[in-house]
């Protein structure tokens, strides 16, 4: 038996540090007591969700290798990044709430005097390896050290494009607290974050940070960083409520009825940050299309109130849909629903209560135009359904799992 233990220990020593650590001890005992943990795994609202591609490998290969669609998955020009992020953030928000999308799902929210940083990814690749995996399509709007003090970092789940080793290690040297779903704290402790700075929550649990209340709310997704997915860490969306403002961050999720329940319990929100990228007909349970993202926003708000910020797009090539599809789809879905949508460039701060929010389709200047041209910005007869150029042939990936066999994102 000692020989087997030595072999196992040796294999663990060869694993990349970015794999993190599995929960153990009291953390694992707490996981096993969770009402959302059954038969050895965390389960999604409403039961199981497909976390592997549906359909045949041949069907996916046809989509993935399509010579006409593949070039559209990345920008052709320089992605415009807001040039004055640092100077803009030096001024306090006039309304008490300011939101800055840093790209993908990374968002800085300045809310009622506190600073909350969601899913910060400042690394060059969302991968366990520095030499392979999806690489940034645009630079970060400002260095992490220039961001200034952050009161709490909020993590939605442990996939590489949401939980980034170099970013967490840099933040571990600050005084910030970390709010994470149940089990994710094992990774952070492994990377140098002390246990007393962790707030580790199950769904529907809350914690206080300054004058804010942070609540972990359900999402429909999955977890995993290593060679096997043990489903021993939870995934979550998050509600942050201050004395005057409320915001919501979806993390990664498929559409489900729970958005209405979250909205009824915690909303309405001044701003929702909703995942609308890396959607797929091969992977429909764990990522939303822009149309579904808009539906989630309306469910959360009880109607077309507040501002929706689309997230989880533009920064990494994690899907077989066109790079522009999430933006174009959200633009169409928002206009069709009569909802207020913010479309900032990466690093462009906005205040949801301001008279206007960024709304121009900035991505078009860095993209190949669709064969039938861009949707008109003046056409009053916009379809509510976000039909985009690759609706028929789209696919997605997540964190090293199939179907994206090439870039492991």
Coordinates of C-alpha atoms in Angstrom, one line a residue:
X1 CA 0.0 0.0 0.0
X2 CA 2.8 2.4 0.8
X3 CA 4.0 2.1 -2.8
X4 CA 0.6 3.1 -4.1
X5 CA 0.5 6.1 -1.8
X6 CA 3.9 7.2 -3.0
X7 CA 2.8 6.9 -6.6
X8 CA -0.3 8.9 -5.9
X9 CA 1.7 11.6 -4.1
X10 CA 4.1 11.8 -6.9
X11 CA 1.3 12.3 -9.5
X12 CA -0.2 15.0 -7.4
X13 CA 3.1 16.8 -7.2
X14 CA 3.2 16.8 -11.0
X15 CA -0.1 18.6 -11.3
X16 CA -0.1 22.2 -12.3
X17 CA -0.6 24.6 -9.4
X18 CA -3.6 26.0 -11.2
X19 CA -5.5 22.8 -10.7
X20 CA -6.0 24.0 -7.1
X21 CA -7.0 21.7 -4.3
X22 CA -9.9 19.4 -3.5
X23 CA -12.0 20.2 -0.5
X24 CA -11.2 18.2 2.6
X25 CA -11.7 18.0 6.3
X26 CA -14.5 20.3 7.8
X27 CA -14.9 22.0 4.4
X28 CA -15.8 18.6 2.8
X29 CA -18.0 17.7 5.7
X30 CA -19.9 21.0 5.2
X31 CA -20.3 20.2 1.5
X32 CA -21.8 16.8 2.3
X33 CA -24.3 18.5 4.6
X34 CA -25.5 20.8 1.9
X35 CA -29.1 20.3 0.7
X36 CA -27.8 20.8 -2.8
X37 CA -25.3 17.9 -2.6
X38 CA -26.7 14.5 -3.4
X39 CA -25.1 11.1 -4.3
X40 CA -21.6 12.6 -4.1
X41 CA -22.1 15.6 -6.3
X42 CA -23.6 19.1 -6.3
X43 CA -26.8 19.2 -8.3
X44 CA -28.4 21.9 -10.4
X45 CA -31.8 23.5 -9.7
X46 CA -34.5 21.2 -11.2
X47 CA -32.1 18.3 -11.3
X48 CA -29.3 17.3 -13.7
X49 CA -28.0 19.4 -16.5
X50 CA -25.9 18.3 -19.5
X51 CA -22.4 19.5 -19.0
X52 CA -21.0 17.5 -22.0
X53 CA -22.0 18.2 -25.6
X54 CA -25.2 16.8 -26.8
X55 CA -25.4 15.3 -30.4
X56 CA -22.7 13.4 -32.1
X57 CA -19.0 14.2 -32.3
X58 CA -19.3 14.2 -36.1
X59 CA -22.0 16.9 -35.9
X60 CA -19.9 19.0 -33.7
X61 CA -16.8 18.5 -35.8
X62 CA -18.6 19.8 -38.9
X63 CA -19.5 23.0 -37.0
X64 CA -16.1 23.4 -35.4
X65 CA -14.1 22.9 -38.7
X66 CA -16.4 24.9 -40.9
X67 CA -14.0 27.0 -43.0
X68 CA -16.4 29.9 -43.5
X69 CA -17.5 30.3 -39.9
X70 CA -14.2 29.6 -38.1
X71 CA -12.6 33.0 -39.1
X72 CA -15.5 34.8 -37.6
X73 CA -14.8 33.5 -34.1
X74 CA -12.2 36.2 -33.4
X75 CA -11.9 39.9 -34.2
X76 CA -9.9 41.0 -37.3
X77 CA -9.0 44.4 -36.0
X78 CA -7.9 45.9 -32.7
X79 CA -10.6 45.5 -30.0
X80 CA -11.2 49.1 -28.6
X81 CA -10.4 49.4 -24.9
X82 CA -11.5 52.4 -23.0
X83 CA -8.5 54.7 -22.8
X84 CA -9.2 56.6 -19.5
X85 CA -10.3 53.9 -17.1
X86 CA -7.8 54.9 -14.4
X87 CA -8.7 58.6 -14.4
X88 CA -12.4 57.8 -14.5
X89 CA -12.2 55.5 -11.5
X90 CA -10.4 58.2 -9.5
X91 CA -13.6 60.2 -9.3
X92 CA -16.4 58.9 -7.0
X93 CA -19.6 57.8 -8.7
X94 CA -22.1 60.7 -8.7
X95 CA -25.1 58.4 -8.1
X96 CA -23.5 56.0 -5.6
X97 CA -23.3 53.2 -8.1
X98 CA -20.8 52.7 -10.9
X99 CA -20.1 49.6 -12.9
X100 CA -17.0 48.9 -15.0
X101 CA -16.8 45.9 -17.2
X102 CA -13.2 44.8 -17.5
X103 CA -13.9 42.2 -20.2
X104 CA -15.4 38.7 -20.1
X105 CA -17.1 38.3 -16.7
X106 CA -14.8 40.6 -14.8
X107 CA -16.7 43.6 -13.4
X108 CA -15.8 46.2 -10.8
X109 CA -18.9 47.5 -9.0
X110 CA -18.6 50.6 -6.8
X111 CA -21.7 50.5 -4.7
X112 CA -22.7 52.6 -1.8
X113 CA -19.1 53.4 -0.8
X114 CA -17.8 49.8 -1.2
X115 CA -15.8 48.3 -4.1
X116 CA -16.8 44.8 -5.3
X117 CA -14.7 42.9 -7.9
X118 CA -16.5 40.0 -9.7
X119 CA -14.6 37.1 -11.3
X120 CA -11.4 39.0 -11.9
X121 CA -9.3 37.5 -14.7
X122 CA -6.2 39.5 -15.4
X123 CA -4.1 36.6 -16.8
X124 CA -3.2 36.2 -20.5
X125 CA -4.8 32.8 -20.8
X126 CA -7.8 31.1 -19.2
X127 CA -6.0 27.8 -18.8
X128 CA -3.9 25.8 -16.3
X129 CA -0.9 26.3 -18.6
X130 CA 0.8 29.6 -19.4
X131 CA 1.7 28.4 -22.9
X132 CA -1.6 27.0 -24.1
X133 CA -5.3 27.7 -24.0
X134 CA -7.5 30.6 -24.9
X135 CA -5.5 33.9 -25.1
X136 CA -6.8 37.4 -24.5
X137 CA -8.3 39.1 -27.5
X138 CA -7.7 42.5 -25.9
X139 CA -5.5 43.8 -23.1
X140 CA -6.8 44.4 -19.6
X141 CA -8.1 48.0 -19.4
X142 CA -5.6 48.8 -16.5
X143 CA -3.1 46.8 -14.4
X144 CA -4.5 45.0 -11.4
X145 CA -2.2 47.0 -9.1
X146 CA -3.7 50.3 -10.5
X147 CA -7.2 49.2 -9.6
X148 CA -6.8 50.4 -6.1
X149 CA -8.3 48.9 -2.9
X150 CA -11.1 46.3 -3.3
X151 CA -13.3 45.5 -0.3
X152 CA -14.4 42.1 -1.6
X153 CA -13.7 39.8 -4.5
X154 CA -16.6 37.7 -5.5
X155 CA -16.1 34.4 -7.4
X156 CA -18.9 32.7 -9.2
X157 CA -17.3 29.2 -9.8
X158 CA -13.9 27.6 -10.3
X159 CA -13.6 27.4 -14.1
X160 CA -10.4 29.0 -15.5
X161 CA -12.1 31.9 -17.2
X162 CA -13.6 33.0 -13.8
X163 CA -11.1 31.9 -11.2
X164 CA -7.6 32.9 -12.4
X165 CA -4.5 31.7 -10.5
X166 CA -2.2 34.7 -11.2
X167 CA -4.9 37.2 -10.4
X168 CA -5.9 35.5 -7.1
X169 CA -2.2 35.2 -6.0
X170 CA -1.8 38.9 -6.7
X171 CA -4.9 39.8 -4.7
X172 CA -3.8 37.4 -1.9
X173 CA -1.2 40.0 -1.0
X174 CA -3.9 42.7 -0.3
X175 CA -6.4 43.1 2.5
X176 CA -9.4 42.2 0.4
X177 CA -12.0 39.6 1.4
X178 CA -13.2 36.8 -0.9
X179 CA -16.8 35.6 -1.2
X180 CA -16.9 32.3 -2.9
X181 CA -19.3 29.3 -3.4
X182 CA -19.0 26.4 -1.1
X183 CA -15.8 24.4 -1.7
X184 CA -14.0 27.0 -3.8
X185 CA -12.2 28.2 -0.8
X186 CA -10.0 25.1 -1.0
X187 CA -8.4 26.5 -4.2
X188 CA -7.8 29.9 -2.7
X189 CA -6.2 28.6 0.5
X190 CA -4.0 26.5 -1.6
X191 CA -2.8 29.6 -3.4
X192 CA -2.1 31.6 -0.3
X193 CA -5.4 33.3 0.8
X194 CA -5.8 32.9 4.6
X195 CA -9.0 31.2 5.9
X196 CA -10.0 34.3 7.9
X197 CA -10.4 36.3 4.6
X198 CA -12.8 33.7 3.1
X199 CA -16.6 33.9 3.1
X200 CA -17.7 30.6 1.7
X201 CA -21.4 30.3 1.0
X202 CA -24.0 27.7 0.0
X203 CA -26.9 28.9 -2.1
X204 CA -29.2 31.2 -0.2
X205 CA -26.6 32.0 2.5
X206 CA -25.4 35.6 3.0
X207 CA -22.5 37.5 4.4
X208 CA -21.9 41.1 5.4
X209 CA -19.0 43.1 4.1
X210 CA -19.0 46.7 5.3
X211 CA -22.5 48.0 4.6
X212 CA -23.1 45.4 1.9
X213 CA -25.0 42.1 2.1
X214 CA -23.7 39.4 -0.4
X215 CA -26.0 36.5 -1.1
X216 CA -25.0 33.4 -3.1
X217 CA -28.0 32.5 -5.3
X218 CA -28.6 29.4 -7.5
X219 CA -27.2 29.0 -11.0
X220 CA -27.4 26.2 -13.6
X221 CA -23.8 25.2 -14.4
X222 CA -21.0 22.9 -13.2
X223 CA -17.5 23.1 -11.8
X224 CA -14.1 21.5 -12.3
X225 CA -10.4 22.4 -12.9
X226 CA -8.4 19.2 -12.9
X227 CA -8.3 16.1 -15.1
X228 CA -11.6 14.9 -13.6
X229 CA -14.7 16.8 -12.6
X230 CA -15.7 15.7 -9.1
X231 CA -18.5 18.3 -8.7
X232 CA -17.2 19.0 -5.2
X233 CA -17.3 22.8 -5.5
X234 CA -20.4 24.8 -6.0
X235 CA -21.3 27.4 -8.6
X236 CA -23.4 30.4 -7.9
X237 CA -24.9 33.7 -9.1
X238 CA -24.6 36.6 -6.6
X239 CA -26.7 39.4 -5.2
X240 CA -25.0 42.4 -3.7
X241 CA -27.2 44.8 -1.8
X242 CA -26.2 48.1 -0.2
X243 CA -28.2 50.8 1.7
X244 CA -29.3 52.4 -1.6
X245 CA -28.5 50.0 -4.5
X246 CA -28.8 46.4 -5.5
X247 CA -26.9 44.5 -8.3
X248 CA -26.8 40.9 -9.6
X249 CA -24.1 38.9 -11.3
X250 CA -25.1 35.7 -13.0
X251 CA -21.8 33.9 -13.2
X252 CA -22.2 31.2 -15.8
X253 CA -25.7 29.6 -16.1
X254 CA -28.2 28.1 -18.3
X255 CA -31.7 29.6 -18.3
X256 CA -34.0 28.3 -15.6
X257 CA -37.1 29.3 -13.7
X258 CA -35.1 30.3 -10.6
X259 CA -34.4 33.8 -12.0
X260 CA -38.0 34.8 -11.1
X261 CA -37.5 33.5 -7.5
X262 CA -34.2 35.4 -7.2
X263 CA -35.8 38.5 -8.4
X264 CA -38.8 38.2 -6.1
X265 CA -36.6 37.6 -3.1
X266 CA -33.8 40.1 -3.7
X267 CA -34.8 42.4 -6.6
X268 CA -35.4 44.5 -8.4
X269 CA -31.9 45.5 -9.3
X270 CA -30.3 48.7 -10.4
X271 CA -28.1 46.6 -12.7
X272 CA -27.9 43.0 -13.7
X273 CA -24.7 41.5 -15.2
X274 CA -25.8 38.6 -17.4
X275 CA -23.9 35.9 -19.2
X276 CA -24.7 35.9 -22.9
X277 CA -21.6 34.4 -24.5
X278 CA -20.3 30.9 -25.3
X279 CA -23.8 29.6 -26.0
X280 CA -24.5 26.5 -28.0
X281 CA -27.1 24.2 -29.3
X282 CA -24.7 21.5 -28.3
X283 CA -24.5 22.8 -24.7
X284 CA -27.9 24.4 -24.0
X285 CA -28.2 23.7 -20.3
X286 CA -25.2 25.6 -18.9
X287 CA -24.9 28.8 -21.0
X288 CA -27.5 31.2 -22.1
X289 CA -28.1 32.7 -25.5
X290 CA -28.5 36.5 -25.7
X291 CA -32.3 36.0 -26.0
X292 CA -32.3 33.8 -22.9
X293 CA -30.1 36.3 -21.1
X294 CA -32.6 39.0 -21.8
X295 CA -35.4 36.8 -20.5
X296 CA -33.4 36.2 -17.3
X297 CA -33.0 40.0 -16.9
X298 CA -36.7 40.5 -17.3
X299 CA -37.4 37.7 -14.8
X300 CA -35.1 39.2 -12.3
X301 CA -36.6 42.6 -12.7
X302 CA -40.2 41.7 -13.1
X303 CA -40.2 43.6 -16.3
X304 CA -37.9 45.9 -18.4
X305 CA -36.5 47.9 -15.4
X306 CA -32.9 48.6 -14.4
X307 CA -29.9 48.2 -16.7
X308 CA -28.6 44.9 -18.2
X309 CA -24.9 44.6 -18.8
X310 CA -24.0 41.6 -21.0
X311 CA -20.9 39.7 -19.8
X312 CA -18.9 36.5 -20.6
X313 CA -18.0 37.6 -24.2
X314 CA -15.5 39.5 -26.4
X315 CA -12.3 38.7 -24.3
X316 CA -11.6 35.0 -25.0
X317 CA -12.5 32.8 -28.0
X318 CA -14.5 30.1 -26.1
X319 CA -17.1 29.3 -28.7
X320 CA -17.8 28.3 -32.3
X321 CA -20.4 31.1 -32.7
X322 CA -19.1 34.4 -34.3
X323 CA -17.2 36.8 -32.0
X324 CA -19.9 39.4 -32.6
X325 CA -22.9 37.2 -32.0
X326 CA -23.3 37.9 -28.2
X327 CA -23.2 41.7 -28.8
X328 CA -25.4 41.7 -31.8
X329 CA -27.8 39.3 -30.2
X330 CA -28.1 41.3 -27.0
X331 CA -28.6 44.5 -29.0
X332 CA -31.5 42.9 -30.8
X333 CA -33.0 41.3 -27.7
X334 CA -32.8 44.5 -25.7
X335 CA -34.5 46.5 -28.4
X336 CA -37.2 43.9 -28.9
X337 CA -38.0 43.8 -25.2
X338 CA -37.8 47.6 -24.6
X339 CA -35.1 47.0 -22.0
X340 CA -32.2 49.3 -21.1
X341 CA -28.9 47.6 -22.1
X342 CA -25.4 49.0 -21.4
X343 CA -22.8 48.1 -24.1
X344 CA -19.6 49.6 -22.8
X345 CA -16.1 49.0 -24.3
X346 CA -13.9 47.0 -21.9
X347 CA -12.9 49.4 -19.2
X348 CA -15.6 52.0 -19.8
X349 CA -17.3 52.9 -16.5
X350 CA -21.0 53.8 -16.5
X351 CA -23.6 54.7 -13.8
X352 CA -26.9 52.8 -14.3
X353 CA -28.9 55.8 -13.0
X354 CA -27.3 58.2 -15.4
X355 CA -29.5 59.7 -18.2
X356 CA -27.6 57.6 -20.8
X357 CA -25.4 54.5 -20.7
X358 CA -23.0 53.3 -23.4
X359 CA -25.0 51.8 -26.3
X360 CA -23.0 51.8 -29.5
X361 CA -22.1 48.5 -31.2
X362 CA -18.3 49.2 -30.8
X363 CA -17.4 45.6 -31.8
X364 CA -18.3 46.2 -35.4
X365 CA -15.2 48.2 -36.1
X366 CA -13.0 45.2 -35.1
X367 CA -15.0 42.4 -36.8
X368 CA -15.9 40.8 -40.1
X369 CA -19.3 42.0 -41.2
X370 CA -22.0 39.3 -41.6
X371 CA -22.8 38.2 -45.2
X372 CA -26.2 40.0 -45.0
X373 CA -24.8 43.1 -43.2
X374 CA -25.2 44.5 -39.7
X375 CA -28.7 44.9 -38.3
X376 CA -29.9 48.5 -38.6
X377 CA -29.7 50.6 -35.6
X378 CA -32.7 52.7 -36.8
X379 CA -35.1 49.9 -37.8
X380 CA -38.1 50.0 -35.5
X381 CA -39.2 46.5 -36.5
X382 CA -36.3 44.8 -34.7
X383 CA -37.0 41.2 -34.1
X384 CA -37.1 40.3 -30.4
X385 CA -35.4 37.0 -31.1
X386 CA -31.7 37.5 -31.3
X387 CA -31.1 35.7 -34.6
X388 CA -27.4 35.9 -35.4
X389 CA -25.3 34.8 -38.3
X390 CA -24.4 31.5 -36.8
X391 CA -27.6 30.4 -35.0
X392 CA -27.8 27.3 -37.0
X393 CA -24.2 26.4 -36.5
X394 CA -22.9 27.3 -33.1
X395 CA -21.0 25.5 -30.3
X396 CA -19.3 26.2 -27.1
X397 CA -16.7 25.1 -24.6
X398 CA -15.8 25.4 -21.0
X399 CA -12.6 25.1 -19.1
X400 CA -10.7 22.4 -20.9
X401 CA -13.7 20.2 -21.4
X402 CA -15.0 19.0 -24.8
X403 CA -16.2 20.2 -27.2
X404 CA -13.4 22.8 -27.6
X405 CA -10.7 20.2 -28.0
X406 CA -8.1 22.7 -29.4
X407 CA -8.0 25.6 -27.0
X408 CA -9.2 24.2 -23.7
X409 CA -11.2 27.2 -22.4

